[in-house]
Tab-separated table of C-alpha atoms in Angstrom:
chain	number	residue	atom	x	y	z
A	11	MET	CA	41.880	26.219	-40.589
A	12	SER	CA	44.232	28.794	-40.664
A	13	ALA	CA	46.153	29.555	-44.027
A	14	GLU	CA	48.792	31.472	-42.450
A	15	GLN	CA	52.794	31.053	-42.384
A	16	VAL	CA	54.590	29.248	-38.899
A	17	HIS	CA	57.790	31.638	-38.754
A	18	ARG	CA	60.496	29.753	-36.072
A	19	THR	CA	63.086	31.064	-34.374
A	20	THR	CA	65.832	30.036	-31.865
A	21	HIS	CA	67.802	31.769	-29.710
A	22	GLU	CA	70.568	30.255	-27.466
A	23	VAL	CA	73.352	31.147	-24.709
A	24	ASN	CA	75.730	28.946	-22.614
A	25	VAL	CA	75.404	29.878	-19.075
A	26	ALA	CA	78.340	29.185	-16.088
A	27	ALA	CA	76.149	28.038	-13.726
A	28	PRO	CA	74.066	24.807	-12.673
A	29	ALA	CA	70.791	23.922	-14.646
A	30	GLY	CA	68.812	23.968	-11.757
A	31	ALA	CA	69.517	27.631	-11.175
A	32	VAL	CA	68.632	28.582	-14.295
A	33	TYR	CA	65.339	26.787	-14.694
A	34	GLY	CA	64.936	28.036	-11.266
A	35	LEU	CA	64.457	31.476	-12.811
A	36	ILE	CA	62.837	30.552	-15.879
A	37	ALA	CA	59.716	28.970	-13.735
A	38	ASP	CA	59.229	31.607	-11.247
A	39	ALA	CA	57.713	33.910	-13.725
A	40	VAL	CA	56.410	36.667	-11.630
A	41	ARG	CA	59.324	37.750	-10.405
A	42	TRP	CA	60.954	38.152	-14.442
A	43	PRO	CA	59.935	42.085	-14.254
A	44	LEU	CA	62.986	42.085	-11.900
A	45	PHE	CA	65.054	39.722	-13.784
A	46	PHE	CA	63.970	40.380	-17.782
A	47	PRO	CA	64.313	43.816	-19.347
A	48	PRO	CA	61.003	43.762	-21.783
A	49	ASN	CA	58.440	42.633	-19.097
A	50	VAL	CA	56.366	45.348	-17.034
A	51	HIS	CA	54.129	42.902	-15.104
A	52	VAL	CA	53.222	39.498	-14.734
A	53	GLN	CA	50.085	38.534	-12.711
A	54	GLN	CA	49.290	35.015	-11.806
A	55	LEU	CA	45.704	33.896	-12.784
A	56	GLU	CA	45.644	30.042	-12.223
A	57	SER	CA	47.946	27.800	-11.256
A	58	ASP	CA	47.788	23.796	-9.843
A	59	GLY	CA	51.712	23.236	-9.319
A	60	THR	CA	52.427	22.611	-13.215
A	61	THR	CA	49.927	23.841	-15.572
A	62	GLU	CA	49.334	27.738	-15.172
A	63	ARG	CA	47.901	30.613	-16.037
A	64	LEU	CA	49.600	34.225	-16.240
A	65	ARG	CA	48.230	37.879	-18.188
A	66	MET	CA	51.834	39.418	-19.335
A	67	TRP	CA	52.600	42.748	-19.837
A	68	ALA	CA	55.893	43.841	-21.797
A	69	THR	CA	57.707	46.549	-24.305
A	70	ALA	CA	58.172	45.128	-27.929
A	71	ASN	CA	59.600	47.267	-30.807
A	72	GLY	CA	58.877	50.441	-27.669
A	73	ARG	CA	55.617	49.963	-27.468
A	74	VAL	CA	53.460	48.068	-24.395
A	75	LYS	CA	51.473	44.883	-25.235
A	76	SER	CA	49.495	42.657	-22.844
A	77	TRP	CA	48.534	39.109	-23.549
A	78	THR	CA	47.596	36.149	-21.820
A	79	SER	CA	49.190	32.728	-21.352
A	80	ARG	CA	49.527	28.742	-20.492
A	81	ARG	CA	52.150	27.512	-19.025
A	82	VAL	CA	53.252	23.865	-18.741
A	83	LEU	CA	56.066	23.278	-16.180
A	84	SER	CA	58.769	20.180	-16.491
A	85	PRO	CA	60.836	20.420	-13.825
A	86	GLY	CA	62.466	17.068	-14.181
A	87	GLU	CA	63.175	17.559	-17.461
A	88	ARG	CA	64.281	21.489	-17.386
A	89	ARG	CA	61.632	22.659	-19.965
A	90	VAL	CA	58.665	24.982	-19.620
A	91	GLU	CA	56.426	25.282	-23.007
A	92	PHE	CA	53.841	28.450	-23.209
A	93	ARG	CA	51.230	29.384	-25.411
A	94	GLN	CA	49.719	32.583	-25.824
A	95	GLU	CA	45.906	32.189	-25.044
A	96	VAL	CA	44.922	36.296	-26.310
A	97	SER	CA	47.460	37.817	-28.358
A	98	ALA	CA	48.420	41.224	-29.021
A	99	SER	CA	48.187	42.342	-32.873
A	100	PRO	CA	50.092	41.800	-34.636
A	101	VAL	CA	50.354	38.386	-33.098
A	102	LYS	CA	47.788	35.855	-34.064
A	103	THR	CA	49.434	32.915	-32.797
A	104	MET	CA	52.343	32.815	-30.335
A	105	GLY	CA	54.252	29.839	-28.612
A	106	GLY	CA	57.322	28.063	-27.782
A	107	THR	CA	59.601	26.365	-25.443
A	108	TRP	CA	62.670	26.999	-22.721
A	109	ILE	CA	64.901	24.263	-22.817
A	110	VAL	CA	67.767	23.608	-20.286
A	111	GLU	CA	70.851	21.589	-20.673
A	112	PRO	CA	73.467	20.753	-18.089
A	113	LEU	CA	76.643	20.829	-19.956
A	114	ALA	CA	78.772	20.203	-16.943
A	115	ALA	CA	78.411	20.913	-12.796
A	116	GLU	CA	78.664	24.495	-13.255
A	117	GLN	CA	77.893	24.796	-16.932
A	118	SER	CA	74.309	24.954	-18.615
A	119	ARG	CA	72.983	25.928	-22.262
A	120	LEU	CA	69.563	27.543	-22.274
A	121	THR	CA	67.388	27.535	-25.938
A	122	LEU	CA	64.714	29.840	-26.286
A	123	LEU	CA	62.032	28.396	-29.113
A	124	HIS	CA	59.107	30.498	-30.014
A	125	ASP	CA	56.468	29.749	-32.943
A	126	PHE	CA	54.178	32.395	-34.296
A	127	THR	CA	51.826	33.520	-36.778
A	128	VAL	CA	50.341	37.055	-37.777
A	129	ASP	CA	46.860	37.673	-39.211
A	130	GLY	CA	46.438	37.416	-43.251
A	131	ASP	CA	50.847	36.601	-42.592
A	132	ASP	CA	50.982	40.473	-43.362
A	133	PRO	CA	54.992	40.870	-44.478
A	134	ALA	CA	54.439	44.710	-42.319
A	135	GLY	CA	53.064	42.627	-39.398
A	136	VAL	CA	55.723	39.563	-39.842
A	137	GLU	CA	58.882	41.837	-39.412
A	138	TRP	CA	57.865	43.629	-36.423
A	139	VAL	CA	57.115	40.169	-34.066
A	140	GLU	CA	60.146	38.843	-35.696
A	141	ARG	CA	62.264	41.843	-34.887
A	142	ALA	CA	60.309	42.357	-31.419
A	143	THR	CA	61.217	38.285	-30.567
A	144	ASP	CA	64.738	38.331	-31.794
A	145	THR	CA	65.215	42.426	-29.613
A	146	ASN	CA	63.305	41.203	-26.390
A	147	SER	CA	64.952	37.444	-26.746
A	148	ARG	CA	68.411	38.331	-26.594
A	149	ALA	CA	67.332	40.858	-23.997
A	150	GLU	CA	66.129	38.140	-21.762
A	151	LEU	CA	69.145	35.316	-22.383
A	152	GLU	CA	71.620	38.227	-21.620
A	153	ASN	CA	70.178	39.296	-18.621
A	154	LEU	CA	69.226	35.764	-17.005
A	155	ARG	CA	72.848	34.282	-18.489
A	156	THR	CA	74.068	37.424	-15.995
A	157	LEU	CA	71.738	36.430	-13.196
A	158	ALA	CA	72.087	32.734	-13.155
A	159	GLU	CA	75.873	33.234	-13.281
A	160	ARG	CA	75.929	35.010	-9.821
A	161	TRP	CA	73.330	32.988	-8.432
A	162	ALA	CA	74.675	32.230	-5.627
A	163	GLN	CA	74.733	36.293	-4.436
A	164	LEU	CA	70.963	37.070	-5.984
A	165	ASP	CA	69.710	36.723	-2.874
A	166	GLU	CA	72.283	39.418	-1.731
A	167	LEU	CA	71.441	41.499	-4.416
A	168	VAL	CA	68.005	41.565	-4.748
A	169	LEU	CA	65.894	44.078	-1.935
A	170	SER	CA	62.142	44.015	-1.088
A	171	PHE	CA	60.387	45.827	1.363
A	172	GLU	CA	58.072	48.541	1.679
A	173	ASP	CA	56.193	51.298	3.470
A	174	SER	CA	52.868	51.572	4.562
A	175	VAL	CA	50.597	54.418	5.829
A	176	ARG	CA	47.162	54.655	7.524
A	177	VAL	CA	44.297	56.807	5.802
A	178	ASP	CA	40.748	58.200	7.664
A	179	GLY	CA	39.429	58.784	4.494
A	180	PRO	CA	37.677	56.777	1.543
A	181	ALA	CA	39.945	54.671	-1.232
A	182	GLU	CA	39.031	56.790	-4.437
A	183	PRO	CA	40.953	60.352	-3.228
A	184	VAL	CA	43.929	58.360	-2.304
A	185	TYR	CA	43.971	55.876	-5.663
A	186	ASP	CA	43.311	59.262	-7.607
A	187	PHE	CA	46.673	60.970	-5.973
A	188	LEU	CA	49.024	58.126	-6.842
A	189	TYR	CA	47.102	57.364	-10.406
A	190	ARG	CA	47.438	61.505	-11.700
A	191	VAL	CA	50.892	60.955	-11.369
A	192	GLN	CA	50.954	64.204	-13.972
A	193	ASP	CA	50.394	66.571	-11.460
A	194	TRP	CA	52.973	65.265	-8.904
A	195	PRO	CA	55.359	68.316	-9.875
A	196	ARG	CA	53.596	70.605	-8.628
A	197	LEU	CA	51.994	68.249	-5.684
A	198	VAL	CA	55.434	66.086	-5.069
A	199	PRO	CA	58.114	68.237	-3.960
A	200	HIS	CA	61.139	65.497	-4.627
A	201	VAL	CA	59.346	65.383	-8.544
A	202	SER	CA	60.691	68.317	-10.512
A	203	ARG	CA	59.477	67.369	-14.414
A	204	LEU	CA	57.274	64.303	-15.170
A	205	ASP	CA	56.125	63.830	-19.274
A	206	LEU	CA	53.546	61.611	-19.200
A	207	VAL	CA	52.017	59.524	-22.300
A	208	GLU	CA	48.848	57.148	-21.451
A	209	ASP	CA	47.833	55.993	-25.205
A	210	GLU	CA	45.235	53.057	-23.982
A	211	PRO	CA	43.336	53.379	-20.781
A	212	GLY	CA	45.535	52.611	-17.498
A	213	VAL	CA	48.947	52.107	-19.149
A	214	GLN	CA	50.974	54.707	-18.618
A	215	VAL	CA	54.987	55.410	-19.717
A	216	MET	CA	56.526	58.342	-18.118
A	217	SER	CA	59.793	59.814	-17.809
A	218	MET	CA	60.526	61.833	-14.464
A	219	ASP	CA	62.931	63.658	-12.056
A	220	THR	CA	63.225	63.489	-9.032
A	221	THR	CA	66.117	64.691	-5.903
A	222	THR	CA	67.178	62.763	-3.004
A	223	ALA	CA	68.079	63.932	0.340
A	224	ASP	CA	71.436	64.686	-0.899
A	225	GLY	CA	70.252	66.974	-3.401
A	226	SER	CA	71.527	64.674	-6.235
A	227	SER	CA	68.750	64.712	-9.400
A	228	HIS	CA	67.653	61.098	-11.064
A	229	THR	CA	65.988	60.443	-14.215
A	230	THR	CA	64.057	57.751	-14.654
A	231	GLU	CA	61.737	56.053	-16.766
A	232	SER	CA	58.464	53.866	-16.418
A	233	VAL	CA	55.756	51.883	-17.115
A	234	ARG	CA	52.834	51.736	-14.683
A	235	VAL	CA	49.506	49.261	-15.153
A	236	CYS	CA	47.013	50.049	-13.452
A	237	SER	CA	44.228	48.020	-11.849
A	238	PRO	CA	41.562	51.115	-9.995
A	239	ASP	CA	39.259	47.955	-9.693
A	240	GLU	CA	41.810	46.475	-7.561
A	241	GLY	CA	43.540	49.491	-6.098
A	242	ARG	CA	46.686	49.133	-7.366
A	243	ILE	CA	49.717	50.282	-9.590
A	244	VAL	CA	52.260	48.282	-10.659
A	245	TYR	CA	55.363	49.902	-12.391
A	246	LYS	CA	58.651	48.912	-13.694
A	247	GLN	CA	60.986	51.467	-14.298
A	248	THR	CA	62.681	51.153	-17.830
A	249	ALA	CA	65.654	53.565	-17.475
A	250	THR	CA	67.264	53.643	-13.568
A	251	PRO	CA	69.761	54.864	-11.763
A	252	ALA	CA	73.165	53.643	-11.838
A	253	LEU	CA	73.255	51.897	-8.505
A	254	MET	CA	69.903	49.653	-9.747
A	255	ALA	CA	70.142	47.132	-12.325
A	256	ALA	CA	66.315	46.602	-12.260
A	257	HIS	CA	63.279	48.596	-10.149
A	258	THR	CA	60.158	47.207	-9.917
A	259	GLY	CA	56.883	48.064	-7.657
A	260	GLU	CA	53.606	48.968	-6.459
A	261	TRP	CA	51.287	51.255	-5.155
A	262	SER	CA	47.909	49.422	-3.129
A	263	VAL	CA	45.317	51.042	-1.250
A	264	VAL	CA	43.174	48.472	0.746
A	265	PRO	CA	39.734	50.269	2.778
A	266	ASP	CA	38.468	48.581	5.629
A	267	GLY	CA	35.855	49.314	7.423
A	268	THR	CA	36.987	52.527	8.526
A	269	GLY	CA	39.203	53.988	6.035
A	270	VAL	CA	42.719	52.778	4.249
A	271	THR	CA	45.986	51.180	4.544
A	272	VAL	CA	47.917	52.379	1.370
A	273	THR	CA	51.194	50.779	0.641
A	274	SER	CA	54.077	51.425	-1.594
A	275	GLN	CA	56.122	48.450	-1.873
A	276	HIS	CA	59.665	47.905	-3.766
A	277	SER	CA	61.912	45.492	-5.511
A	278	VAL	CA	65.158	45.958	-6.740
A	279	VAL	CA	68.121	44.318	-8.361
A	280	LEU	CA	71.494	46.111	-7.340
A	281	ARG	CA	74.170	47.226	-10.555
A	282	GLU	CA	77.354	45.690	-7.750
A	283	GLU	CA	79.755	46.570	-10.282
A	284	ASN	CA	79.097	50.774	-9.393
A	285	ILE	CA	78.543	50.622	-5.763
A	286	THR	CA	82.336	52.155	-5.269
A	287	LYS	CA	81.345	54.271	-8.028
A	288	ILE	CA	78.178	55.927	-6.330
A	289	LEU	CA	78.993	55.235	-2.620
A	290	GLY	CA	82.584	55.548	-1.961
A	291	PRO	CA	85.859	53.116	-2.791
A	292	ASP	CA	85.204	51.434	0.618
A	293	ALA	CA	81.133	50.037	0.189
A	294	GLY	CA	79.960	47.385	0.018
A	295	VAL	CA	76.510	45.678	-1.118
A	296	ALA	CA	75.637	46.083	2.510
A	297	GLN	CA	75.829	49.835	2.044
A	298	ALA	CA	73.750	49.763	-1.089
A	299	ARG	CA	70.792	47.787	0.287
A	300	ARG	CA	71.050	50.776	3.154
A	301	TYR	CA	71.245	53.303	0.676
A	302	ILE	CA	68.805	52.312	-1.787
A	303	ARG	CA	66.095	51.280	1.227
A	304	GLU	CA	66.544	54.644	2.400
A	305	ALA	CA	66.584	56.429	-0.773
A	306	LEU	CA	63.348	54.829	-1.957
A	307	GLY	CA	61.580	54.539	1.092
A	308	ARG	CA	62.154	58.266	1.881
A	309	ASN	CA	60.695	59.086	-1.502
A	310	SER	CA	57.279	56.409	-1.401
A	311	THR	CA	56.666	57.556	2.159
A	312	ALA	CA	56.649	61.409	1.283
A	313	THR	CA	54.053	60.311	-1.559
A	314	LEU	CA	52.277	58.180	0.653
A	315	ASN	CA	51.666	61.192	3.278
A	316	LEU	CA	50.780	63.600	0.295
A	317	ALA	CA	47.973	60.933	-0.234
A	318	LYS	CA	46.803	60.582	2.838
A	319	GLN	CA	46.706	64.380	3.586
A	320	HIS	CA	44.423	64.770	0.192
A	321	ALA	CA	42.441	62.045	0.884
A	322	GLU	CA	41.589	63.272	4.337
A	323	SER	CA	41.170	67.001	3.257
A	324	ALA	CA	39.261	66.235	1.016
A	325	VAL	CA	36.904	64.338	3.662
A	326	THR	CA	37.146	67.726	5.564
A	327	ALA	CA	36.048	69.624	2.563
A	328	ARG	CA	32.632	68.164	2.495
């Protein structure tokens, strides 16, 4: 039997939104990277509608951690219980509960409970987990409160789209071009600077300067999770341009009998309060959606075409 002490934390926030809207954001974990600042990527491994298993990547105290969790959803009670099956050091066990309580028609209380143990009860490890849990829980609850209180507008503020290019060549050089992001400053014209750290194979932390068609420069920071066996790279921008509250994306390379289709997918939450500052006093959400679609689509399509040239040139050179 484990001798480690069980540590418990409680975080709460009152939300000016219906309990159902709040619960809906918690239940849809696959979209958490778009809604919760610490979450980078969530992959649903299994689901029967009530119980699900998730592989999750998130930042914790400035580091990227990954684990597998099992969740039990109780929509009638507006509760979600979770328990990590495979934890990331220094965590030995971690679990908890999301609880949404209706206070009035448009008022709710959201409570997030955690319990955890640390291997050997190492004091430094306990402090690290407590700090990460507190920082991430506060960020998650505050962002969830902001989103839930705008639930009626959320469909307008969230934008998702994709662009695809057909490549007459093998998948490997296409994926290699997208993976070797450190080479982009000399290969991709709109990328002027890129710093990359890859302490764990396939988990890339990067800072990048890009230029848009109007000549303006943007600095973004991202975490990328690369899965070569699946031909996909998912990413989360952890520092975004002023017009975006959140930005996630994916590069995917799908082969068939004669070549591959390479796709860039983007999902964005607009930062509504900055629209007039960036686009002018008469601009609204519709104009911001068009601007983001054109700007991101232009740059990602340019990168897709460069990946296509790289792959097809490799075939020709054989």
